[in-house]
Each structure stands twice: as C-alpha cells, then as structure tokens.
Coordinates of C-alpha atoms in Angstrom, one line a residue:
M1 CA 50.2 -21.5 1.6
V2 CA 47.3 -20.9 3.7
Q3 CA 47.5 -22.4 7.3
S4 CA 45.1 -25.6 7.7
T5 CA 41.8 -25.4 10.0
A6 CA 40.0 -28.2 11.1
S7 CA 37.5 -27.9 8.2
F8 CA 39.9 -26.5 5.9
T9 CA 43.0 -28.9 5.4
S10 CA 45.2 -29.4 2.4
E11 CA 43.2 -32.8 2.0
S12 CA 39.9 -31.1 2.0
L13 CA 41.5 -28.0 -0.4
A14 CA 42.7 -31.1 -3.0
A15 CA 39.5 -32.6 -3.1
L16 CA 37.7 -29.3 -3.3
K17 CA 40.1 -28.3 -6.4
Q18 CA 39.5 -31.5 -8.2
R19 CA 35.4 -31.6 -8.0
Y20 CA 35.9 -27.9 -9.9
A21 CA 38.2 -29.1 -12.2
E22 CA 36.2 -32.1 -13.5
A23 CA 33.3 -29.5 -13.6
G24 CA 35.6 -27.7 -15.8
Q25 CA 35.3 -24.7 -13.1
G26 CA 39.3 -25.0 -12.0
H27 CA 40.2 -21.6 -13.0
V28 CA 38.5 -20.2 -9.5
F29 CA 41.6 -21.5 -8.0
K30 CA 44.1 -19.6 -9.9
G31 CA 45.9 -17.2 -7.5
F32 CA 44.5 -19.3 -4.3
D33 CA 47.7 -19.5 -2.8
E34 CA 48.3 -15.7 -2.6
L35 CA 45.2 -15.2 -0.5
D36 CA 45.5 -13.9 3.0
D37 CA 44.6 -16.7 5.7
K38 CA 41.0 -14.9 6.1
T39 CA 40.2 -14.4 2.4
A40 CA 41.4 -17.9 1.7
G41 CA 39.2 -19.4 4.4
E42 CA 36.0 -17.3 3.4
F43 CA 36.4 -18.2 -0.2
F44 CA 37.2 -22.1 0.6
G45 CA 33.7 -21.9 2.7
Q46 CA 31.8 -20.3 -0.2
L47 CA 33.3 -22.8 -3.0
S48 CA 32.2 -25.6 -0.6
G49 CA 28.9 -24.5 -0.5
I50 CA 28.6 -24.4 -4.3
D51 CA 27.2 -27.7 -5.7
V52 CA 29.4 -27.2 -8.5
E53 CA 28.5 -30.0 -10.8
R54 CA 24.8 -29.1 -10.3
V55 CA 24.9 -25.3 -11.0
T56 CA 27.6 -26.0 -13.8
G57 CA 24.7 -28.5 -15.4
F58 CA 21.9 -25.6 -14.8
F59 CA 24.1 -23.6 -16.9
K60 CA 24.4 -26.3 -20.1
N61 CA 20.7 -27.1 -19.9
A62 CA 19.6 -23.5 -19.4
T63 CA 21.8 -22.2 -22.3
A64 CA 21.0 -25.3 -24.7
A65 CA 17.2 -24.7 -24.2
H66 CA 17.2 -21.2 -24.6
G67 CA 15.4 -19.3 -27.6
Q68 CA 13.9 -22.9 -28.7
E69 CA 10.7 -21.9 -27.3
G70 CA 9.3 -21.1 -30.6
S71 CA 8.9 -24.9 -31.1
D72 CA 6.2 -24.8 -28.0
K73 CA 2.7 -25.2 -28.9
I74 CA 1.3 -21.6 -27.5
E75 CA -2.5 -21.4 -27.0
P76 CA -4.7 -18.8 -25.3
L77 CA -6.8 -19.8 -22.3
E78 CA -10.0 -21.2 -23.2
A79 CA -13.3 -19.1 -22.9
G80 CA -14.9 -19.9 -19.8
S81 CA -11.7 -21.9 -17.9
F82 CA -11.3 -19.0 -15.4
A83 CA -13.7 -16.7 -13.8
S84 CA -13.6 -13.0 -13.9
A85 CA -14.6 -10.3 -11.0
L86 CA -15.3 -8.0 -14.2
D87 CA -18.7 -9.9 -14.9
S88 CA -21.5 -8.6 -13.2
A89 CA -23.4 -11.5 -13.6
Q90 CA -21.0 -13.4 -10.9
A91 CA -21.7 -10.7 -7.9
D92 CA -23.3 -13.8 -6.1
E93 CA -20.5 -16.0 -6.9
R94 CA -18.3 -13.4 -5.8
A95 CA -19.8 -12.7 -2.6
Q96 CA -19.7 -16.5 -1.6
W97 CA -15.6 -16.3 -2.5
R98 CA -15.4 -13.4 0.0
A99 CA -17.4 -15.0 2.6
E100 CA -15.3 -18.4 2.0
G101 CA -12.0 -16.5 2.3
M102 CA -13.0 -14.8 5.5
R103 CA -14.1 -17.9 7.1
L104 CA -11.0 -19.5 6.4
I105 CA -9.0 -16.2 7.7
G106 CA -11.2 -16.5 10.9
A107 CA -10.2 -19.6 11.2
N108 CA -6.5 -19.0 11.2
K109 CA -6.0 -21.1 8.1
V110 CA -4.8 -18.3 5.4
A111 CA -1.1 -17.0 5.5
V112 CA 0.6 -14.7 3.1
I113 CA 3.9 -14.5 1.3
L114 CA 5.9 -11.7 0.3
L115 CA 8.2 -11.4 -2.4
A116 CA 10.4 -8.9 -1.2
G117 CA 14.6 -9.4 -2.4
G118 CA 14.3 -6.5 -4.7
Q119 CA 16.3 -3.0 -4.1
G120 CA 15.0 0.3 -5.0
S121 CA 18.0 1.0 -7.3
R122 CA 15.6 2.1 -10.1
L123 CA 14.0 4.1 -7.8
G124 CA 17.1 5.8 -6.6
S125 CA 17.2 4.3 -3.1
S126 CA 19.4 1.9 -1.9
E127 CA 17.2 0.5 0.5
P128 CA 14.8 -2.5 -0.1
K129 CA 11.9 -1.6 -2.4
G130 CA 9.4 -2.2 0.3
C131 CA 10.9 0.6 2.4
Y132 CA 9.9 3.0 -0.8
D133 CA 7.1 5.9 0.2
I134 CA 5.4 6.5 -3.2
G135 CA 4.3 10.0 -1.5
L136 CA 0.9 9.2 -0.1
P137 CA -0.3 11.9 2.4
S138 CA 0.7 9.4 5.4
Q139 CA 4.0 8.8 4.1
S140 CA 3.3 5.2 4.3
S141 CA 6.0 2.5 2.8
L142 CA 5.0 -0.1 0.5
F143 CA 5.7 -2.2 3.5
A144 CA 3.5 -0.4 6.0
I145 CA 0.6 -0.5 3.5
Q146 CA 0.6 -4.1 3.1
A147 CA 0.8 -4.6 7.1
Q148 CA -2.1 -2.3 7.8
R149 CA -4.2 -4.4 5.1
I150 CA -3.1 -7.6 7.2
R151 CA -4.2 -5.9 10.4
R152 CA -7.4 -4.8 8.8
L153 CA -8.5 -8.1 7.6
Q154 CA -7.7 -9.9 11.1
Q155 CA -9.8 -7.1 12.7
L156 CA -12.7 -7.8 9.8
S157 CA -12.6 -11.6 10.6
G158 CA -13.5 -11.1 14.4
G159 CA -10.5 -9.7 15.6
T160 CA -9.0 -12.9 17.2
A161 CA -7.5 -14.2 13.9
T162 CA -3.7 -14.2 12.9
I163 CA -2.6 -13.9 9.4
P164 CA 1.0 -15.2 9.4
W165 CA 3.3 -13.1 7.1
L166 CA 6.1 -14.6 5.6
V167 CA 8.9 -11.9 4.1
M168 CA 11.3 -13.4 1.7
T169 CA 14.3 -11.4 1.2
S170 CA 18.1 -11.8 -0.5
G171 CA 21.3 -11.0 0.7
P172 CA 21.4 -7.1 -0.3
T173 CA 18.1 -6.8 1.4
S174 CA 17.7 -8.9 4.4
A175 CA 19.3 -6.8 7.3
A176 CA 18.1 -3.6 6.5
T177 CA 14.4 -5.3 6.0
Q178 CA 14.5 -7.1 9.2
A179 CA 15.8 -3.6 10.9
T180 CA 13.0 -1.7 9.1
F181 CA 10.9 -4.0 10.6
A182 CA 11.9 -4.0 14.1
Q183 CA 12.1 -0.2 14.0
A184 CA 8.6 0.4 13.0
D185 CA 7.6 -2.3 15.5
Y186 CA 6.5 -4.8 12.7
F187 CA 4.0 -1.8 11.8
G188 CA 1.5 -3.1 14.6
L189 CA 1.4 -6.4 14.1
R190 CA 3.4 -9.3 16.3
A191 CA 6.8 -10.2 16.0
E192 CA 6.0 -13.6 16.6
D193 CA 3.6 -13.6 13.2
V194 CA 6.3 -12.7 11.0
F195 CA 8.8 -15.2 9.1
F196 CA 11.9 -13.7 7.7
F197 CA 13.7 -15.8 5.0
N198 CA 16.1 -15.6 2.5
Q199 CA 16.0 -16.5 -1.5
G200 CA 18.8 -18.4 -2.7
V201 CA 21.6 -17.2 -4.9
L202 CA 23.3 -19.0 -8.0
P203 CA 26.9 -18.0 -9.2
C204 CA 27.4 -15.7 -12.2
F205 CA 28.8 -17.0 -15.7
D206 CA 30.4 -15.6 -18.8
F207 CA 29.0 -17.0 -22.1
G208 CA 31.2 -19.8 -22.3
G209 CA 30.1 -21.4 -19.1
R210 CA 33.1 -20.3 -16.6
I211 CA 32.0 -19.0 -13.1
L212 CA 33.1 -15.3 -12.6
L213 CA 34.7 -13.9 -9.6
E214 CA 33.4 -11.1 -8.0
H215 CA 36.8 -10.3 -6.7
A216 CA 40.2 -12.2 -5.9
G217 CA 38.6 -14.8 -3.3
R218 CA 34.7 -14.2 -3.9
V219 CA 32.7 -15.9 -6.5
A220 CA 30.2 -13.4 -8.3
V221 CA 26.7 -14.4 -7.4
A222 CA 23.2 -13.4 -7.9
P223 CA 19.7 -14.0 -6.5
N224 CA 18.2 -17.3 -8.4
G225 CA 14.8 -15.3 -9.3
N226 CA 11.4 -15.3 -7.7
G227 CA 11.1 -18.8 -8.5
G228 CA 13.7 -19.5 -5.4
V229 CA 10.6 -19.1 -3.1
Y230 CA 10.0 -22.5 -3.2
E231 CA 13.3 -24.2 -2.2
A232 CA 13.6 -21.1 0.1
L233 CA 10.6 -22.0 2.0
R234 CA 11.7 -25.5 2.6
V235 CA 14.9 -25.1 3.7
S236 CA 14.2 -22.5 6.1
G237 CA 11.5 -24.0 7.8
A238 CA 8.9 -21.6 7.0
L239 CA 6.9 -24.2 5.7
D240 CA 7.1 -26.5 8.6
W241 CA 6.2 -23.0 10.8
L242 CA 3.1 -22.9 9.1
R243 CA 2.2 -26.6 9.6
E244 CA 2.5 -26.0 13.0
R245 CA 0.2 -23.1 13.2
G246 CA -2.4 -24.8 11.1
V247 CA -2.2 -22.6 8.5
E248 CA -4.0 -24.4 4.9
H249 CA -4.1 -21.8 2.4
V250 CA -1.3 -19.3 1.0
H251 CA -1.6 -15.9 -0.7
S252 CA 2.0 -14.7 -2.4
Y253 CA 2.5 -11.6 -4.2
C254 CA 5.3 -9.1 -5.1
V255 CA 6.4 -6.1 -2.8
D256 CA 6.0 -3.5 -5.7
N257 CA 2.6 -3.6 -6.3
C258 CA 0.8 -1.0 -4.0
L259 CA -3.1 -1.9 -4.7
V260 CA -2.1 -5.5 -3.7
R261 CA -5.2 -7.0 -1.8
V262 CA -2.8 -9.0 0.9
A263 CA -4.5 -12.2 1.7
D264 CA -7.2 -11.4 -0.6
P265 CA -10.2 -13.1 0.8
E266 CA -12.2 -13.2 -2.6
F267 CA -9.1 -14.7 -4.6
V268 CA -8.5 -17.5 -1.5
G269 CA -12.1 -18.6 -1.4
Y270 CA -12.4 -18.6 -4.8
A271 CA -9.7 -21.0 -5.4
A272 CA -10.1 -22.9 -2.2
L273 CA -13.9 -23.5 -3.3
R274 CA -12.7 -24.7 -6.6
G275 CA -10.3 -27.4 -5.0
A276 CA -7.3 -25.6 -6.3
E277 CA -3.5 -26.7 -5.5
C278 CA -2.9 -23.3 -7.3
G279 CA -4.0 -20.2 -8.4
A280 CA -3.0 -16.9 -10.4
L281 CA -4.9 -13.6 -10.6
V282 CA -4.6 -11.6 -14.0
V283 CA -5.6 -8.4 -15.4
P284 CA -6.8 -7.6 -18.9
K285 CA -4.2 -6.0 -21.2
K286 CA -3.9 -2.4 -21.6
A287 CA -3.2 -3.2 -25.3
W288 CA -2.4 -5.9 -27.7
D289 CA 0.7 -4.6 -27.7
E290 CA 1.5 -4.0 -24.2
P291 CA 4.9 -5.5 -22.8
V292 CA 3.8 -8.2 -20.4
G293 CA 3.6 -11.9 -19.9
V294 CA 0.3 -13.6 -20.2
I295 CA -1.3 -16.7 -18.7
C296 CA -2.0 -19.3 -21.2
L297 CA -1.5 -23.0 -22.4
R298 CA 1.7 -24.0 -23.4
N299 CA 1.8 -27.5 -24.7
S300 CA -1.6 -27.7 -23.5
R301 CA -0.2 -27.4 -19.9
Y302 CA -0.8 -23.8 -17.8
G303 CA 1.9 -21.3 -18.4
V304 CA 3.0 -17.8 -18.9
V305 CA 4.8 -16.7 -22.2
E306 CA 6.5 -13.3 -22.7
Y307 CA 5.4 -10.8 -25.0
S308 CA 8.5 -11.5 -27.2
E309 CA 7.5 -14.9 -27.6
I310 CA 4.0 -14.2 -29.1
S311 CA 3.6 -12.6 -32.7
S312 CA 1.9 -9.5 -33.3
D313 CA -0.6 -11.7 -35.1
M314 CA -1.2 -13.6 -32.4
A315 CA -1.3 -10.8 -29.8
Q316 CA -4.1 -9.1 -31.7
L317 CA -6.3 -12.2 -31.9
T318 CA -9.5 -11.8 -30.5
R319 CA -11.9 -14.1 -28.9
D320 CA -15.5 -15.0 -31.4
G321 CA -18.0 -12.6 -31.2
S322 CA -16.8 -10.3 -28.4
G323 CA -13.6 -8.4 -29.3
E324 CA -11.9 -9.4 -26.8
L325 CA -7.9 -10.0 -26.9
A326 CA -7.5 -14.1 -26.7
Y327 CA -4.1 -13.4 -25.0
N328 CA -5.4 -11.1 -22.6
A329 CA -4.6 -12.9 -19.1
G330 CA -2.0 -10.1 -17.8
N331 CA 0.1 -11.6 -15.3
I332 CA 0.9 -9.9 -12.1
C333 CA 2.7 -12.2 -9.7
N334 CA -0.3 -12.7 -7.4
H335 CA -0.9 -16.2 -6.4
Y336 CA -2.6 -18.9 -4.3
Y337 CA -1.5 -22.1 -2.8
T338 CA -2.5 -25.0 -0.8
L339 CA 0.4 -25.7 1.8
D340 CA -0.2 -29.3 0.7
F341 CA 0.8 -28.6 -2.6
L342 CA 4.1 -26.1 -1.4
Q343 CA 5.0 -28.9 0.9
H344 CA 4.6 -32.1 -0.6
R345 CA 4.1 -31.8 -4.5
V346 CA 6.7 -28.6 -5.3
P347 CA 9.5 -30.7 -3.8
E348 CA 9.3 -33.8 -6.1
L349 CA 8.7 -31.0 -9.2
E350 CA 11.5 -29.0 -8.4
A351 CA 14.3 -30.7 -10.6
K352 CA 11.9 -30.1 -13.4
F353 CA 11.5 -26.6 -13.0
E354 CA 14.0 -24.8 -16.1
H355 CA 16.2 -22.0 -15.6
H356 CA 16.4 -18.7 -17.4
V357 CA 19.1 -17.0 -18.8
A358 CA 19.5 -13.4 -18.5
K359 CA 22.1 -11.7 -20.2
K360 CA 23.4 -9.1 -17.8
K361 CA 26.7 -6.7 -17.7
I362 CA 28.6 -8.4 -14.4
K363 CA 31.2 -6.6 -12.8
H364 CA 34.2 -9.1 -12.2
V365 CA 37.8 -9.9 -11.9
D366 CA 39.3 -11.7 -14.7
A367 CA 40.3 -15.2 -13.2
E368 CA 43.6 -15.0 -15.3
T369 CA 44.7 -11.6 -15.6
G370 CA 43.4 -10.6 -11.9
D371 CA 42.3 -7.4 -14.0
L372 CA 39.0 -6.0 -12.7
V373 CA 36.3 -5.8 -15.5
I374 CA 33.7 -3.3 -15.9
P375 CA 31.5 -3.8 -18.5
T376 CA 29.6 -1.7 -21.1
K377 CA 27.3 -4.0 -22.8
P378 CA 25.9 -7.4 -21.5
N379 CA 28.9 -9.8 -20.8
G380 CA 27.5 -12.9 -18.7
I381 CA 24.5 -14.7 -17.3
K382 CA 22.5 -15.0 -14.7
L383 CA 20.2 -17.9 -14.2
E384 CA 16.9 -17.5 -12.6
R385 CA 13.7 -19.3 -11.8
F386 CA 10.1 -17.7 -11.9
V387 CA 7.2 -18.2 -9.3
F388 CA 5.6 -19.3 -12.6
D389 CA 7.5 -22.2 -13.6
V390 CA 5.5 -24.5 -11.5
F391 CA 2.2 -23.8 -13.4
P392 CA 3.1 -26.2 -15.9
Y393 CA 2.8 -29.2 -13.2
V394 CA -0.4 -28.1 -11.5
E395 CA -2.9 -30.5 -11.6
R396 CA -5.9 -28.3 -10.6
M397 CA -5.5 -24.3 -11.5
A398 CA -8.0 -21.6 -10.7
V399 CA -7.0 -18.4 -12.5
L400 CA -9.3 -15.3 -11.7
E401 CA -9.3 -12.1 -14.0
V402 CA -9.4 -8.9 -11.4
A403 CA -9.7 -5.3 -12.6
R404 CA -6.4 -3.7 -12.8
D405 CA -7.4 -0.2 -11.5
D406 CA -8.3 -2.2 -8.4
Q407 CA -5.6 -4.7 -7.9
F408 CA -2.6 -4.0 -9.5
S409 CA -0.1 -0.8 -10.1
P410 CA 3.7 -1.9 -10.0
L411 CA 6.2 0.4 -9.0
K412 CA 9.1 -0.6 -11.6
N413 CA 10.7 2.5 -12.9
A414 CA 12.4 5.6 -11.8
P415 CA 10.6 9.1 -10.7
G416 CA 9.5 10.9 -13.7
S417 CA 9.2 8.1 -16.0
G418 CA 5.5 8.5 -16.7
A419 CA 4.7 4.6 -16.3
D420 CA 4.9 2.3 -13.4
C421 CA 6.6 4.8 -11.4
P422 CA 6.0 6.3 -7.8
E423 CA 3.8 9.0 -9.5
T424 CA 1.5 6.5 -11.4
A425 CA 1.6 4.3 -8.1
R426 CA 0.8 7.3 -5.8
R427 CA -2.1 8.4 -8.6
D428 CA -3.5 4.8 -8.8
L429 CA -4.1 4.3 -5.0
L430 CA -5.1 7.7 -4.3
A431 CA -7.9 7.6 -7.1
Q432 CA -8.8 3.9 -5.8
C433 CA -9.7 5.9 -2.3
V434 CA -11.6 8.3 -4.0
R435 CA -14.2 5.5 -5.6
F436 CA -14.1 3.7 -2.3
A437 CA -15.8 7.3 -0.9
E438 CA -17.8 7.7 -3.9
A439 CA -19.4 4.0 -3.9
A440 CA -20.4 4.9 -0.4
G441 CA -22.6 7.4 -1.5
A442 CA -19.9 10.3 -0.7
T443 CA -18.8 12.9 -3.3
V444 CA -15.1 14.2 -2.7
Q445 CA -14.0 17.6 -3.4
G446 CA -12.0 18.3 -6.9
S447 CA -12.2 14.6 -7.6
E448 CA -11.7 15.3 -11.0
S449 CA -8.3 16.9 -10.8
E450 CA -6.6 13.8 -8.3
P451 CA -6.6 15.2 -5.0
A452 CA -4.5 14.0 -2.6
F453 CA -7.3 12.0 -0.7
E454 CA -6.1 8.7 1.1
I455 CA -8.3 6.5 3.6
S456 CA -6.2 4.3 5.6
P457 CA -6.2 0.7 4.9
L458 CA -6.7 0.4 8.6
V459 CA -10.0 2.1 8.2
S460 CA -11.2 0.1 5.0
Y461 CA -9.1 -2.6 3.3
A462 CA -11.4 -2.7 -0.1
G463 CA -14.5 -0.1 0.5
E464 CA -15.8 -1.7 3.4
G465 CA -16.8 0.3 6.5
L466 CA -17.3 3.6 4.8
E467 CA -21.8 3.9 5.4
S468 CA -21.6 6.8 7.4
L469 CA -20.1 8.8 4.6
R470 CA -23.1 8.6 2.6
G471 CA -24.5 12.3 1.7
K472 CA -21.5 13.9 2.4
T473 CA -19.2 16.2 0.3
L474 CA -15.6 15.5 1.7
V475 CA -12.6 17.5 1.9
G476 CA -10.4 16.3 -1.3
D477 CA -7.1 16.7 0.5
Q478 CA -7.2 14.7 3.8
L479 CA -5.9 11.5 5.2
I480 CA -8.6 9.4 6.8
T481 CA -7.7 7.3 9.4
D482 CA -10.8 7.8 11.7
I483 CA -14.3 6.9 10.4
G484 CA -15.2 9.6 13.0
S485 CA -13.1 12.2 12.0
V486 CA -13.6 13.0 8.4
Q487 CA -13.4 16.8 7.0
T488 CA -16.6 17.7 5.2
V489 CA -16.8 20.7 3.3

C-alpha cells in the first residue's frame, strides 16, 4: 500500500474512491495499489483536482443533446441588423468608429486576448502555432506580427498608451510560449503588459462515459475548447488585473489569423458606440457550400451554426432583390466584449453553456487489462466549449461585416495543401501590403506576379502612414521597415 502523507491518507483515499464509485468512475482506481509512491501521490492529486460529479454530468448532458440540434429554429440575420465595412455609403460612420476606437486606446481603455492554445502539429511543427513562420521576407512569426501591430497602434494613439495583451495557452504550449516571448524580449512590448494564463482541461471519455487513462496513474485529459477562455480569465485573475489597469473594452482573436487587426480600433469603436456588451466580426462566405460556421439566429437568439447543420437549400437562400446569400455571415472567431460583461455577466451564465461532443481517436490504457490501446478510428469523446456559446445570452450584440482579404486568412492546414495553409497565408498578407502601397498612390513592380513585398506592421497598421510613396514605383521584392528607406525603381 502507498505510504500516507499529510494530504494523502488512507481516509482521504477511501473518500475519493467512494466519490468516483458513486459517479460511476471507480474503474480509474484499478491497479492503484501497485503504483509507486510518487506516481500514486501525483495520481491522487490529479483525481482530487477533478470534480468527478460535475464532469460526468457534462458528459451525460452533452451526449444527450448531441444530434438534437435539428429541432432548433434557425434563421439568418435580418438585413439591417448589422453593419458592413464593405458598404461605401458607411465611409463616414467607419471614420467615426475608428476615431472612437483610437480615443479609447489612447485612454488605456482597450486590451486584447489572444487564444493561443493550439500547437502547430498539422503544420509539421511541435511548437506553439504562434511561433510559426509563414515564409515572409521578415521571417516574422505570428506572435511577432501581432505584437508589432500592438506597438504600432500604441504609437498611433500618441505613444503613451498601453494595450495589455492577455495570452491564453494550454498545457502543451504554456512553457514554450512563455519562453518564446522571453527570448524575443516580448517582441518589443513591456513584460509587465503581457499576462499569460492557461485554458482548462477535461477528462477524455469512452463512448459509454467512462473516464479514460492516459497510462497507469494518469487520467487522459484534453483542453476544454476555446470557450474555456471565460472561466480561465476569471480563475487566473486576468479580469481583476484588467480592472486594476482601468480597461473597459476587450478584443479577442485566434492566433492563426495572419491578417487579424489586433485591438482593431474600427471594430472596438463600432461596438462601443452601439453600447454593445459583446460583438463579432464576420466575413462573407466564398460560396454557399463553403464549410464554415455562420452567425445567425438560433431560436431567435444570436448563435453560430456549423455548415453541417444547414441544408443545401437553406445554404443557397438569397436575400430578396440582392442575390446575396442569406446565411452569409462567416464566423472568424474575432470578438469584442466589455470588461463588465466578462467579469459580472458571464460568471452567472457559464452554467448554461453547453458542451460539444468531439469524437476522437484517443490513445489510452485499458483500465481492466492494462493494455495500451492505439485506435485507428474514433474511440472516445472529448468535451469542448466554444467561445461563441455565450452569444445566445447576449442582450446587446454588435455584428460587423468586414472584407475577408483585409482581415481573415487562417492557418489551419499543412504546407502544400492549397487552402488555409502557410502558402495562402503568406500570399494574402503580401497581397495586402501591395494594396496598401497602391492605395497610397505607389506602383509595385511585378505586382501581377505576387512579389515578396512586405511592409512591417511597425510602419503601417492598416495602410496609414504611406503618403510619401505617392507617385513612386517600388521594387517588388523588398521588406519595408523604415518609410524613409524604401527601394524604388
């Protein structure tokens, strides 16, 4: 029998075994007595930290609800219920939104949350996805690009503003992410303005609801989805940290979008002027059958429906007279919140958030036989919450449509896959830089052949500050890090 410690006694072990048995999870203790003292102590600590009744309830509720979405009433967003940056008639309003966003940034009222828990495994990298270099002339990682955009906004707001950066990592990415930031001297930001916090994890289950073991003496766990950000913000102290700094508005985004406008002043200003407590950016779908979730109305409340939940007929519906798809608000995981909403409203709502079922191949040890199981097809369930699970409970929502080629180019797939991959991300960012220069009145040599033309975010956040390029023909393959040292033909 394992030796007792101050916190690990025979009485506490017996009590824990009883809790797990009553929750139908007593199998995890099979073979416990054969573990060495160190492993047993660590296993006891892990099991004690799991609210087994609660997570077993999550599984039952999620699997009972799984597949019942068809009973929901799904409707497109009403025309006129959201604004569009694609509408040239709204140019004056967009200027007002940007001005308000910059005013809030200059007053130190805006912070950003980066969802960065993912690894680059699909990209052939074991590093956090934010460390990935998409092949730019600057060789900048996603983290570096985003940090430079923050620095540029701080400069544009007068040079004295600070935009706090909260970085959500996961167990596999936490240490490597923090080490990367430290080695890069926080990419030119102050260390005290960056707050790291970890998303939570949940046990993995077999299809019958039994908790799986990664190996003898260790429960198999998985990150609880990007919707775990709300609880993680609270328990980490991040929200209190923001409150102490006087922040009132928060922009949240995913690490894998190389075009993201971090702390987007136009979006923040738009949502703030509408008095919204939550907001979302959307992009038009490429085609009716693009496999992307869309923001719409589910049972008369805001929500996101996956493409698999909408029939072909529904997906092809168009708005009267316009030819525009009715279900056209592509979700890009780019959100706005007030700090009051995150700190005071969301905690009251979290118990209502559903968990989503993800059937996965989960390597584990059979608790009965001790044999290692390496599946070739999905054999278990991971439970996730999504960041948009909060939408149905939002009282004042602000949805803003933006141009895809300006603000969305995700990095999801392996090099060479042809879509949402490093090559397309690189292409889209460099093409945007060419558009910035051309909008300023310059000509970029070889622009029709996709030159390696990059403008550092430290020079221009969204095309501003390039007036001196007017009338010039620029060398196509170049990296502009100083507006005064541009190569011309």
